[in-house]
Coordinates of C-alpha atoms in Angstrom, one line a residue:
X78 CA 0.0 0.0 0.0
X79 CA 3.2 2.5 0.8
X80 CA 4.2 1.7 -2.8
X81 CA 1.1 2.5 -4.5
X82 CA 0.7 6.0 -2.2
X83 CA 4.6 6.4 -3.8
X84 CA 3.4 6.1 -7.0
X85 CA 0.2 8.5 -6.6
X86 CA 2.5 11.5 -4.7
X87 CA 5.0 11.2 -7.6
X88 CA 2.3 11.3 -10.4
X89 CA 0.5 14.4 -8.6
X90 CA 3.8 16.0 -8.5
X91 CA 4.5 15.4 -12.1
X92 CA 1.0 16.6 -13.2
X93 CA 1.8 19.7 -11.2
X94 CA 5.0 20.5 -12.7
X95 CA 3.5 20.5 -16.3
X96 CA 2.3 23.3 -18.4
X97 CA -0.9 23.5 -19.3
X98 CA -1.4 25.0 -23.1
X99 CA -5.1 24.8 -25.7
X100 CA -6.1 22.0 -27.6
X101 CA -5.5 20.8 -30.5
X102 CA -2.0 23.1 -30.4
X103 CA 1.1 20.5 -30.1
X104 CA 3.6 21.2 -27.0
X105 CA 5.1 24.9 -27.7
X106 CA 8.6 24.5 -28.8
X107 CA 11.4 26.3 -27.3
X108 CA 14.4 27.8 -28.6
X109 CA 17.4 28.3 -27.4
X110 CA 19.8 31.4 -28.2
X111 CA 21.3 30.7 -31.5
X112 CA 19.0 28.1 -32.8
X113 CA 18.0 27.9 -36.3
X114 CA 14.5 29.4 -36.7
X115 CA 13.0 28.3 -39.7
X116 CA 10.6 30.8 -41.9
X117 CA 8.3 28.9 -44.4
X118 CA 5.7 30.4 -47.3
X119 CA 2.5 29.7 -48.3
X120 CA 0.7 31.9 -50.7
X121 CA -0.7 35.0 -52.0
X122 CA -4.1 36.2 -51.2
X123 CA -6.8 39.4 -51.8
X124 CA -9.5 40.3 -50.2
X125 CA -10.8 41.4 -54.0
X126 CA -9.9 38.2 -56.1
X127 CA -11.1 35.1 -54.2
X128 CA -8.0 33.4 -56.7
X129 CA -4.6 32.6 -54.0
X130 CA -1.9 31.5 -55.6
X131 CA 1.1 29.6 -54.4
X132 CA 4.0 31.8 -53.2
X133 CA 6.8 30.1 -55.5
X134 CA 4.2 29.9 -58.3
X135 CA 5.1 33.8 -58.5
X136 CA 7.4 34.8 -61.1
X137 CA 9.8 37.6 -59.8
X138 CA 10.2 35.9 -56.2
X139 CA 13.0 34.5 -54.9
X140 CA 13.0 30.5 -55.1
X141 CA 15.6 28.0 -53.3
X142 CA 17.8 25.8 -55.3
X143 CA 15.6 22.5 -53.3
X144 CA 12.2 23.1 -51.9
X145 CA 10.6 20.8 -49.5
X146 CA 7.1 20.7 -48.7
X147 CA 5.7 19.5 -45.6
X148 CA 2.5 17.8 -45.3
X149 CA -0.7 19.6 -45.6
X150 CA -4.5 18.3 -44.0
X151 CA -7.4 18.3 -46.6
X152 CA -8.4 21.7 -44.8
X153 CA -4.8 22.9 -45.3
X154 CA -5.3 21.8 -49.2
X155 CA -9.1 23.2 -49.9
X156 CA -8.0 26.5 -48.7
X157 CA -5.3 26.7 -51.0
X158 CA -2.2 26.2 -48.6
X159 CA 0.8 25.6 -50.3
X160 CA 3.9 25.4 -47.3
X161 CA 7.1 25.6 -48.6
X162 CA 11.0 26.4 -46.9
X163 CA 12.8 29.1 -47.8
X164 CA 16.5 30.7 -47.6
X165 CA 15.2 33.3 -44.9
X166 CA 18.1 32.9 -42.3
X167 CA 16.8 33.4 -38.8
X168 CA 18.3 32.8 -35.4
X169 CA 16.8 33.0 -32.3
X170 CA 18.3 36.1 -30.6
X171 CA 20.6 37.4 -33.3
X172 CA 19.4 40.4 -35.0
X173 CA 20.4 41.3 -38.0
X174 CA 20.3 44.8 -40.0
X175 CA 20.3 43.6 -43.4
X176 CA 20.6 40.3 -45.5
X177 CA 20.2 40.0 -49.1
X178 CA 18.2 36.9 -49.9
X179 CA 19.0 37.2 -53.8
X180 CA 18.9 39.5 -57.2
X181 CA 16.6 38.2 -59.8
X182 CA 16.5 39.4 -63.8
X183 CA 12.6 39.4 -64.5
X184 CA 11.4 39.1 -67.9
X185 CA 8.9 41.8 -69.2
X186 CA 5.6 39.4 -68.6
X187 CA 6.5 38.6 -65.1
X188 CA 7.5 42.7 -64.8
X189 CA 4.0 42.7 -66.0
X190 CA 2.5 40.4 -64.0
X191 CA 3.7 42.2 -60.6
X192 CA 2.0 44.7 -61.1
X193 CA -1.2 43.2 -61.5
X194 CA -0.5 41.4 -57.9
X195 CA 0.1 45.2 -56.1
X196 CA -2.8 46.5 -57.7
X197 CA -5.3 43.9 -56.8
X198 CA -3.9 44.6 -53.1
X199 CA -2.9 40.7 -52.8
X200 CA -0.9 39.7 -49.3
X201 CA 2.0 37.7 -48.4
X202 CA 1.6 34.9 -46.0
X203 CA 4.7 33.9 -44.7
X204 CA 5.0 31.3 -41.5
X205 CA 7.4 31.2 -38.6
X206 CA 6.6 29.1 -35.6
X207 CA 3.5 28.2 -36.7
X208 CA 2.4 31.8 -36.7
X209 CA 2.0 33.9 -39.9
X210 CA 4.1 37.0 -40.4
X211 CA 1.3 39.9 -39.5
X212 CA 0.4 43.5 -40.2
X213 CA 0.5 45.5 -37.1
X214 CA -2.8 48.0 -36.5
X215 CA -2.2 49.6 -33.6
X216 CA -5.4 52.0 -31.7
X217 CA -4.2 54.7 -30.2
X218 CA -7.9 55.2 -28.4
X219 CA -8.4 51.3 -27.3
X220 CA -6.1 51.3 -24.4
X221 CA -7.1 47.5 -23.6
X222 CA -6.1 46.6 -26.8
X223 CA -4.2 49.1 -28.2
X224 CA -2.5 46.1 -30.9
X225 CA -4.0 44.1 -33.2
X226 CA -2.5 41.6 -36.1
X227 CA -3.7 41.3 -39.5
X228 CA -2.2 38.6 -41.2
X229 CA 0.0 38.8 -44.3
X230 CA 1.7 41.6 -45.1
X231 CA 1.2 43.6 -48.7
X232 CA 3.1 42.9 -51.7
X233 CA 3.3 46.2 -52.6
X234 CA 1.9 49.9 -52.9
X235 CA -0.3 51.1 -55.6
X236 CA -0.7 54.5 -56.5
X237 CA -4.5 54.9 -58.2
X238 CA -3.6 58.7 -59.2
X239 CA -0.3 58.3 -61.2
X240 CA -1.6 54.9 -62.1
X241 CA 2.0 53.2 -60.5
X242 CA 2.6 50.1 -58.8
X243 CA 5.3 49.7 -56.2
X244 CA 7.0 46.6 -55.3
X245 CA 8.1 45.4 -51.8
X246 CA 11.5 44.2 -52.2
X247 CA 13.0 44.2 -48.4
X248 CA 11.0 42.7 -45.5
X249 CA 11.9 43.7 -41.5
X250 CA 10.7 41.3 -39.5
X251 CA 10.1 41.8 -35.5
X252 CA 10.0 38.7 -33.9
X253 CA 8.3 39.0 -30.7
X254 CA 9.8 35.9 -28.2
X255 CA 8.9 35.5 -23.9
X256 CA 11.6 33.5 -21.8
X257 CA 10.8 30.1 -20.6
X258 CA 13.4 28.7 -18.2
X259 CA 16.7 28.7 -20.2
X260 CA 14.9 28.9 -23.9
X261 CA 12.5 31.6 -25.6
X262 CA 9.2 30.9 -27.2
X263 CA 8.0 32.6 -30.3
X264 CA 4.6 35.0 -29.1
X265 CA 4.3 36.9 -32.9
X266 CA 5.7 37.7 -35.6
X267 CA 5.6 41.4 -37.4
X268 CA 6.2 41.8 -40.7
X269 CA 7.3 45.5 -42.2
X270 CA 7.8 45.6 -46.3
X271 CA 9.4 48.3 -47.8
X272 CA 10.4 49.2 -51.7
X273 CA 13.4 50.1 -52.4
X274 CA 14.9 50.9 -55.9
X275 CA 17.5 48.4 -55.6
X276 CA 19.4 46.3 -58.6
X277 CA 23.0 46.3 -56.8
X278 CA 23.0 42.9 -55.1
X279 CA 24.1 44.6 -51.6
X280 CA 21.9 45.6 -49.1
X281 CA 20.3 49.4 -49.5
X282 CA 20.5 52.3 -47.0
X283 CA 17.9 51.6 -44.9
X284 CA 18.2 54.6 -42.9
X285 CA 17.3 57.1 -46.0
X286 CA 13.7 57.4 -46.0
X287 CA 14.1 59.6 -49.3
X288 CA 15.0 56.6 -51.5
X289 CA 12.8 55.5 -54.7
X290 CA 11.1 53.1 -55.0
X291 CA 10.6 49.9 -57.0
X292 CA 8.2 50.4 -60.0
X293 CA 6.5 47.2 -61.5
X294 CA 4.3 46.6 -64.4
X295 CA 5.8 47.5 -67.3
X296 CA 6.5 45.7 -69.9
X297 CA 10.0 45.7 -69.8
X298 CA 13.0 43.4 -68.3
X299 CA 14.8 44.6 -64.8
X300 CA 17.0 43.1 -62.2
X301 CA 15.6 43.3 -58.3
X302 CA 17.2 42.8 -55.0
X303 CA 15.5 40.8 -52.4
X304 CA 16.6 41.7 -48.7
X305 CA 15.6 41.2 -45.5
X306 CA 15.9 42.3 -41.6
X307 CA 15.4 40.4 -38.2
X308 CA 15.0 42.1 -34.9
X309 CA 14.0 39.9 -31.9
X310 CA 11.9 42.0 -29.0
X311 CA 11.3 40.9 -25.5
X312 CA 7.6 40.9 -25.3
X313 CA 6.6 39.8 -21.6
X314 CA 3.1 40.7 -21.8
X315 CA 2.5 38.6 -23.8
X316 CA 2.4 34.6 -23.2
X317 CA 3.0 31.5 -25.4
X318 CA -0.8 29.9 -24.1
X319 CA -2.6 33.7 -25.5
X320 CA -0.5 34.6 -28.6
X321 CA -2.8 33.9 -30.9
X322 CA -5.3 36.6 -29.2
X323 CA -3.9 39.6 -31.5
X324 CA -4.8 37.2 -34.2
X325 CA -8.7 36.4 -33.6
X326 CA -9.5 39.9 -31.5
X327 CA -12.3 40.8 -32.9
X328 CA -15.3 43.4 -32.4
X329 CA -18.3 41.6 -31.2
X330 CA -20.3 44.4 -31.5
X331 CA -21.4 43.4 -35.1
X332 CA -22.6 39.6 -33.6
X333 CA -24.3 41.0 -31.1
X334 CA -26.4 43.2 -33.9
X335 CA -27.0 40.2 -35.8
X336 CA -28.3 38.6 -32.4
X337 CA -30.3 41.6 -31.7
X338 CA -31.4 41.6 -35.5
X339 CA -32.4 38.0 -35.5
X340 CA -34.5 38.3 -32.0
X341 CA -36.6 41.3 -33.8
X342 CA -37.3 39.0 -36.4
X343 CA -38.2 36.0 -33.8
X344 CA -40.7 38.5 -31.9
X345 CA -42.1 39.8 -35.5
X346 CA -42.8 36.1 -36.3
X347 CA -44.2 34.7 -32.9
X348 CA -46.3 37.6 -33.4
X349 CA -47.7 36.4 -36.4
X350 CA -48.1 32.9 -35.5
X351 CA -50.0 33.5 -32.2
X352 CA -52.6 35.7 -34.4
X353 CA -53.2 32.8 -36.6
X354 CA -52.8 30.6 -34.3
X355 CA -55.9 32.6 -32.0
X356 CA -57.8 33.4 -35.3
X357 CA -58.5 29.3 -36.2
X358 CA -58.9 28.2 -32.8
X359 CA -61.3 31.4 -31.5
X360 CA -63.3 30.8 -35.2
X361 CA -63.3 26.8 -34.5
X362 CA -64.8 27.5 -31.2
X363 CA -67.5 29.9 -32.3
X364 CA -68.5 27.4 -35.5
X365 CA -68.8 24.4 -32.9
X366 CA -70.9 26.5 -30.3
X367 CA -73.9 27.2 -32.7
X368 CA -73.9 24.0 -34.0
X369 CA -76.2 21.0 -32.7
X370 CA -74.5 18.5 -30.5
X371 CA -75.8 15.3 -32.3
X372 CA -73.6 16.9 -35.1
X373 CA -70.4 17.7 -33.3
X374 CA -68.0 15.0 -34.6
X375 CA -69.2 15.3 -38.1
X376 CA -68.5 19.1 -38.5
X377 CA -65.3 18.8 -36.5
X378 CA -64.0 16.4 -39.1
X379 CA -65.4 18.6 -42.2
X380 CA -64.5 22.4 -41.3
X381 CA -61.4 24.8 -40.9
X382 CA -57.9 23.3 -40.6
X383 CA -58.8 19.7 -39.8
X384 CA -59.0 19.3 -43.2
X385 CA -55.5 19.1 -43.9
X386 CA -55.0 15.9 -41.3
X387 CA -56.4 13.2 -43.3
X388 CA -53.7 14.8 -46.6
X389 CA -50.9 14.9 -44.5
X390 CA -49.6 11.4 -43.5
X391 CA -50.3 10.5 -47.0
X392 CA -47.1 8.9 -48.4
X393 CA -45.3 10.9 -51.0
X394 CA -45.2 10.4 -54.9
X395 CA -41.4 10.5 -55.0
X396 CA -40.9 8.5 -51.8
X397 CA -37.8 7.4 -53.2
X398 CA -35.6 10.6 -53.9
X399 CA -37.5 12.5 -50.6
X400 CA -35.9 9.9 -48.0
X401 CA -32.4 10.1 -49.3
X402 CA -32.7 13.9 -49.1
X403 CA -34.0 14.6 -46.1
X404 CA -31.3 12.1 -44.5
X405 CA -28.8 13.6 -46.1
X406 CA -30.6 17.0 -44.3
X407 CA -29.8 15.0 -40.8
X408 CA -26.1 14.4 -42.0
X409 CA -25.7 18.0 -42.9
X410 CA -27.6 19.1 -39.5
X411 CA -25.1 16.8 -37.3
X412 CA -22.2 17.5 -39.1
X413 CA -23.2 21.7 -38.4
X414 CA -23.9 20.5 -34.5
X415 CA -20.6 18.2 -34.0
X416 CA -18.7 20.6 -35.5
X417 CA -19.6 24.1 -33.6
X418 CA -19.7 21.9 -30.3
X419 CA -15.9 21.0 -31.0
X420 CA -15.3 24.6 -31.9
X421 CA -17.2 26.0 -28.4
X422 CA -14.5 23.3 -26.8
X423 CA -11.8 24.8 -27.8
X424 CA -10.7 22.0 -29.7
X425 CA -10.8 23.9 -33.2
X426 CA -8.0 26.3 -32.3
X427 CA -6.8 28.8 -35.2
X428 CA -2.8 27.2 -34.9
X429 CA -4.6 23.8 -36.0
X430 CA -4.2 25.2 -39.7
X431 CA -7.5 24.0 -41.9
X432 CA -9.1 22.5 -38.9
X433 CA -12.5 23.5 -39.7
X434 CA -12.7 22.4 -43.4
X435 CA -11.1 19.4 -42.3
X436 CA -13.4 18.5 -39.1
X437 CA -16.4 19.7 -41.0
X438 CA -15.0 16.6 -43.8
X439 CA -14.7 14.1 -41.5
X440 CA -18.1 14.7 -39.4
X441 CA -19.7 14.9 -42.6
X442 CA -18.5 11.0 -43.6
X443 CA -18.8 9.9 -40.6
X444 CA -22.8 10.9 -39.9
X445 CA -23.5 8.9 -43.3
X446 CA -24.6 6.5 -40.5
X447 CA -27.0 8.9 -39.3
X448 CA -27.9 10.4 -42.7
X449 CA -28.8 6.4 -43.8
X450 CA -30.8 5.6 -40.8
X451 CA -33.2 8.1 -41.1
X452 CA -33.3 8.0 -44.4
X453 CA -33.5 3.6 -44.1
X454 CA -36.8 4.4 -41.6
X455 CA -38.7 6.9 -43.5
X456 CA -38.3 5.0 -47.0
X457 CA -39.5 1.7 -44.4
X458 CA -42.6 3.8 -43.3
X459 CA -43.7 5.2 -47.0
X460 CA -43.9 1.3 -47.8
X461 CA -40.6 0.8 -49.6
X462 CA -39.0 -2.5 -50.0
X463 CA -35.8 -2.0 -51.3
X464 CA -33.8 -0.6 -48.5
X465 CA -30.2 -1.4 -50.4
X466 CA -31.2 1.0 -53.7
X467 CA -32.4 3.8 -51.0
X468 CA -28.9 3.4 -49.3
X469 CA -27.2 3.8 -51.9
X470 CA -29.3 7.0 -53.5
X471 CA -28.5 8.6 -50.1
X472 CA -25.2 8.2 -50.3
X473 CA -24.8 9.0 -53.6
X474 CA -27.5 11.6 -54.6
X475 CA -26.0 15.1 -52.7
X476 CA -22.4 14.1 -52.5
X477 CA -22.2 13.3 -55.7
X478 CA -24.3 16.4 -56.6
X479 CA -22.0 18.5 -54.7
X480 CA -18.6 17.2 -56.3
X481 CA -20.0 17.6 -60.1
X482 CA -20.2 21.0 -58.5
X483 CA -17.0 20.9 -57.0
X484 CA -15.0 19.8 -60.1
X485 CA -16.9 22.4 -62.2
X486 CA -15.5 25.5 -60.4
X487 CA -11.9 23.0 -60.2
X488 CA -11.7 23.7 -64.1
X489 CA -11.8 27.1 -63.7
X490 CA -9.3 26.9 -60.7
X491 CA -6.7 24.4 -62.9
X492 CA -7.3 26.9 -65.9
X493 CA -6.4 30.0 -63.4
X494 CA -3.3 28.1 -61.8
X495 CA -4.5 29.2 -58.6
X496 CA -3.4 26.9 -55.0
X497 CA -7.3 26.4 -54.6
X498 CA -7.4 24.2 -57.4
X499 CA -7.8 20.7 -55.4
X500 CA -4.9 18.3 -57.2
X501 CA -5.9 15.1 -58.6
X502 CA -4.2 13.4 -55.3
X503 CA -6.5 15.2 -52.6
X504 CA -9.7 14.3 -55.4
X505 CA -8.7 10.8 -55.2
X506 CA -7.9 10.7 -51.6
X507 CA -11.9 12.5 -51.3
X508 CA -13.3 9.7 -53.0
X509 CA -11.3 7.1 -51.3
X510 CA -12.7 8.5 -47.8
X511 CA -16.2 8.6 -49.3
X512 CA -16.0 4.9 -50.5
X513 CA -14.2 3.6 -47.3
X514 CA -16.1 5.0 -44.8
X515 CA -19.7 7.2 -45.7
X516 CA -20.6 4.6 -48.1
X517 CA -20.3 1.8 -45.6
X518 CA -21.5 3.5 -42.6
X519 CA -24.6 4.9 -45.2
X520 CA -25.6 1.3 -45.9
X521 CA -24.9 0.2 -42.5
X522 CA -27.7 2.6 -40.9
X523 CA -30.2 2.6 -43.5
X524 CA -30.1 -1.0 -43.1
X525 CA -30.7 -0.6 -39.3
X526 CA -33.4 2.1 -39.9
X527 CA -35.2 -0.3 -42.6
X528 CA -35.2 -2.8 -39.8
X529 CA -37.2 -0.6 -36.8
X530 CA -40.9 -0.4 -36.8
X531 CA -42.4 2.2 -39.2
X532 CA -43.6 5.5 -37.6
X533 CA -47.1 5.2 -36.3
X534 CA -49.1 7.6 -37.7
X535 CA -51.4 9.9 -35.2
X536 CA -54.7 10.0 -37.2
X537 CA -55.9 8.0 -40.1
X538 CA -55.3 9.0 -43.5
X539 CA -58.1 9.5 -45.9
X540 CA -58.2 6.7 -48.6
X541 CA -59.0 9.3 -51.4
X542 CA -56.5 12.7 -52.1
X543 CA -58.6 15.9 -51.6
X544 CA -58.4 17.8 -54.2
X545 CA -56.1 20.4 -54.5
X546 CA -57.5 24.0 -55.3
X547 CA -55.1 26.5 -57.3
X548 CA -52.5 28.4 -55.6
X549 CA -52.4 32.4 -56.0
X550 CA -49.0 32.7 -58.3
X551 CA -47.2 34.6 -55.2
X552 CA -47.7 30.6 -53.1
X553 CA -46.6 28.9 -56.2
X554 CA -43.5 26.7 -56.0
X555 CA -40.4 29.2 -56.6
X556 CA -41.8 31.9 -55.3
X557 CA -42.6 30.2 -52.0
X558 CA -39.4 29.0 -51.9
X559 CA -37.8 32.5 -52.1
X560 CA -40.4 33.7 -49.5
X561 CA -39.6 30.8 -47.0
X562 CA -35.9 31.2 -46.9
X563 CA -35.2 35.1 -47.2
X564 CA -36.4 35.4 -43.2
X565 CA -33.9 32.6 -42.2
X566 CA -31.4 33.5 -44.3
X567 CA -31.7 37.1 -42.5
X568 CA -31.1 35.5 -39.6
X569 CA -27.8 33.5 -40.4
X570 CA -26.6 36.3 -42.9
X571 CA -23.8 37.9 -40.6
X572 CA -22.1 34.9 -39.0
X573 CA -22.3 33.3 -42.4
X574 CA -20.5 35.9 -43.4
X575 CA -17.8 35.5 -40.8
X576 CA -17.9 31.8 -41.3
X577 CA -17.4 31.6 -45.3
X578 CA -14.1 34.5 -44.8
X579 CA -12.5 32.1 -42.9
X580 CA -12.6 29.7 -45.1
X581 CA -11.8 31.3 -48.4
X582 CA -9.8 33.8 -47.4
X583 CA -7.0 33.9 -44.6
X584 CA -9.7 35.1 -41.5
X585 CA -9.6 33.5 -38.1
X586 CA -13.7 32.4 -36.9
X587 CA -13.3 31.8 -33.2
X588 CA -17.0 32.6 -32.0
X589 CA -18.6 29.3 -31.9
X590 CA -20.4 30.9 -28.6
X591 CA -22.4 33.1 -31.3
X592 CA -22.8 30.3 -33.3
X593 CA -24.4 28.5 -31.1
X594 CA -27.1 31.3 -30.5
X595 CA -27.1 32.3 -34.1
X596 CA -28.4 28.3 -34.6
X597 CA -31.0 28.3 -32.0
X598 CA -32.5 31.5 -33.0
X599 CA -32.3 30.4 -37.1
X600 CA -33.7 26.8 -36.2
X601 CA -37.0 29.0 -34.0
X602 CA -36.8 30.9 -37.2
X603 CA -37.3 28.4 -39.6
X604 CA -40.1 26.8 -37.2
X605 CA -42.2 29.5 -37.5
X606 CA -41.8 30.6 -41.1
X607 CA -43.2 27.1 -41.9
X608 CA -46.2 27.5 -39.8
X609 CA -47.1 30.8 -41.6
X610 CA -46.3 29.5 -44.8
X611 CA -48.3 26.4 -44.0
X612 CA -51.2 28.6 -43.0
X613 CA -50.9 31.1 -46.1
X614 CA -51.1 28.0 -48.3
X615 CA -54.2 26.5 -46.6
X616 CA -56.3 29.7 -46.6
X617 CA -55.5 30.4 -50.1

């Protein structure tokens, strides 16, 4: 027994001595004075062409004589990552003033092409520790937060009046570090471009502000220098475990609008709902007082809105493409839910580099099971037989709807040479996940949903159709459609907005807490829209 009480002091003094750092984040890594930091590259990027482009894939950079290329996630890949070394010397405490990374002759089309970059205002993403090289905003009036990253860094200047673009051809980059025992940990990484009229192969004076700078864009060959310098800064208020905070501060003044805008819209809609609601029931009460009581149950059966229950548990014409669909509609619901509950953890953190395309990939595959079982137990109450063919459609009908898709806008992509083009390795890869594990898990739970007991229906189902009237043309199909989804899509509009720049372009989404109350108030959204569209339809 003294052993095992050994054993149990020794592990809580273990556990004690540990540092505690957020998920998914692997251990921080520590440098030690004089250590070989190394700087990587990704890509290019604007906020005005939604095209990135790998960083090497430009023509008047500076490229190593042997590039390797570290692996990238299927997030990492969709976004358009492209992670490459470079020849950027940096050492962990030793500043340097200037180094010059290389001189490059460019031909009149890539001359050309750089200034088509600097004018479309694209950014540089360049990585070191995990962190990309950042913008620095600072607000004078914020004194909380009086620093904030944007990251990237410019390309270059354009002038819109004289019609000039300017390329940055020396980088200083501040490297901000904290101490940690006898090493130093990277907390962020500024980046400061500069153009300097420079073909000489030696560093310029960087302490004459008054030097020209670097045109681009026309058509005509020229030799650059590329140079570069590192200062390492102290930075003690700022730790390892929060240095991704600069990254992902962000005003939640505008989420809380679109909460506030969304609950006007909730209040506007319970509103209507409780009117209708009121007018059938207080005009259903009426009708039965006046009537004979011999004669109740028949005209209870025969007026106002109880018309509609012998119609509605009437199985569907196109039983067989409805099921798959509105499985795949549970898939798509459970992936939304698994996914925001692991962002709301913590578990999505913005150094796990793609991690929301990539967790939003695998939940989708692996609620096929879900998507097939509910699919398996409607098609098994509409009075299907063949479960195996239903299976199948589900598993087959969106995805492969959505790839055709997909491979469409991948032509373009291809055509464009842009990093977002998906290469034939992460296709086949996409295909192999689909075929290994949704299609398997699809069949597996429509054949368990096939198997339960068909839903029992509340009220018995007439054994002729009602006729239908004729809809007004504003209730017809499309324009019903349009109707129904404008209010919900209201509701989600701003944190969709948040949610799709994070994915196509290089924006942090951290506030899976608004999520979450963005999704309750859509789902009592689209609740209530359906009743009043329900309701429209019947009186017309």
């Amino acid at each position: 027994m003294s052993g095992f009480h050994n054993y149990l002091v020794l592990f809580v003094i273990l556990i004690c001595q540990t540092d505690a750092f957020y998920i998914p984040s692997l251990s921080p890594k520590t440098f030690r004075p004089g250590d070989r930091v190394p700087l990587e590259v990704n890509r290019v990027f604007s906020e005005h062409v939604p095209l990135p482009f790998a960083y090497y894939d430009l023509p008047f950079v500076c490229k190593p004589a042997s590039i390797n290329y570290p692996w990238l996630n299927i997030g990492e890949v969709l976004r358009g990552d492209r992670i490459a070394s470079s020849d950027y010397e940096l050492y962990m405490g030793k500043n340097s003033t200037c180094n010059v990374l290389c001189t490059r002759e460019i031909d009149a089309k890539a001359n050309e092409e750089a200034g088509w970059f600097v004018e479309q205002d694209y950014l540089v993403e360049w990585i070191v520790d995990k962190l990309p090289a950042a913008t620095v905003y600072r607000r004078l009036q914020d004194t909380q937060n009086p620093v904030s990253y944007e990251p990237g860094f410019r390309i270059g200047d354009f002038d819109a009046a004289a019609k000039r673009a300017f390329l940055n051809n020396h980088v200083s980059l501040h490297i901000l570090y904290e101490r940690h025992r006898e090493g130093r940990r990277i907390v962020g990484v500024e980046a400061y471009p500069r153009s300097i009229e420079n073909s000489s192969g030696e560093c310029p004076d960087l302490s004459d502000a008054s030097q020209d700078r670097l045109v681009v864009g026309q058509k005509q060959p020229r030799k650059v220098t590329f140079s570069y310098s590192v200062h390492w800064i102290e930075d003690p208020s700022v730790r390892w475990t929060h240095r991704w905070d600069r990254y992902i501060r962000t005003s939640s003044q505008v989420h809380w609008y679109a909460i506030f805008n969304s609950a006007v819209i909730i209040l506007l809609l319970s509103g209507v709902v409780a009117v209708i609601l009121m007018r059938m029931l207080n005009r259903d009460v009426s009708h039965s007082s006046r009537e004979i009581e011999e004669f109740r149950d028949e005209i209870e059966e025969t007026s106002g809105w109880k018309l509609l229950h012998g119609d509605v548990f009437r199985t569907p014409q196109w039983k067989g493409i409805l099921a798959p669909v509105l499985g795949t509609t549970v898939q798509v619901m459970y992936t939304a839910i698994s996914t925001v509950a692991l962002g709301t953890l913590g578990i999505l953190s913005p150094s796990y580099r793609g991690g929301l395309l990539t967790t939003g990939i695998v939940m989708f595959m692996l609620m096929g099971a879900a998507a097939g079982y509910y699919s398996g137990h409607l098609y098994r109450t509409w009075g299907g037989r063949n479960w195996l063919q239903n299976s199948l459609t589900t598993a087959l009908a969106v995805p492969m709807l959505l790839f055709g898709i997909e491979m469409l806008l991948n032509m373009f992509l291809w055509y464009r040479s842009s990093s977002a083009a998906m290469p034939l390795s992460t296709i086949l890869l996409l295909f192999v996940l689909w075929a290994a594990i949704e299609l398997p898990l699809t069949v597996l739970g429509g054949w368990i949903g096939f198997r339960r007991k068909p839903y029992s229906e509340p009220m018995r189902t007439n054994a002729i159709p009602r006729p239908i009237p004729p809809l007004p043309r504003y209730l017809k199909l499309p324009l019903s459609i349009l109707l129904a989804g404008a209010l919900p899509l209201s509701v989600i509009f701003i944190e969709m907005f948040f949610v799709l720049k994070s994915i196509w372009q290089d924006a942090f989404y951290y506030e899976y807490g608004f999520m979450v109350i963005i999704g309750v108030l859509l789902a009592i959204t689209v609740c209530e829209t359906t009743i009043i569209m329900a309701c429209r339809t019947w009186r017309a």
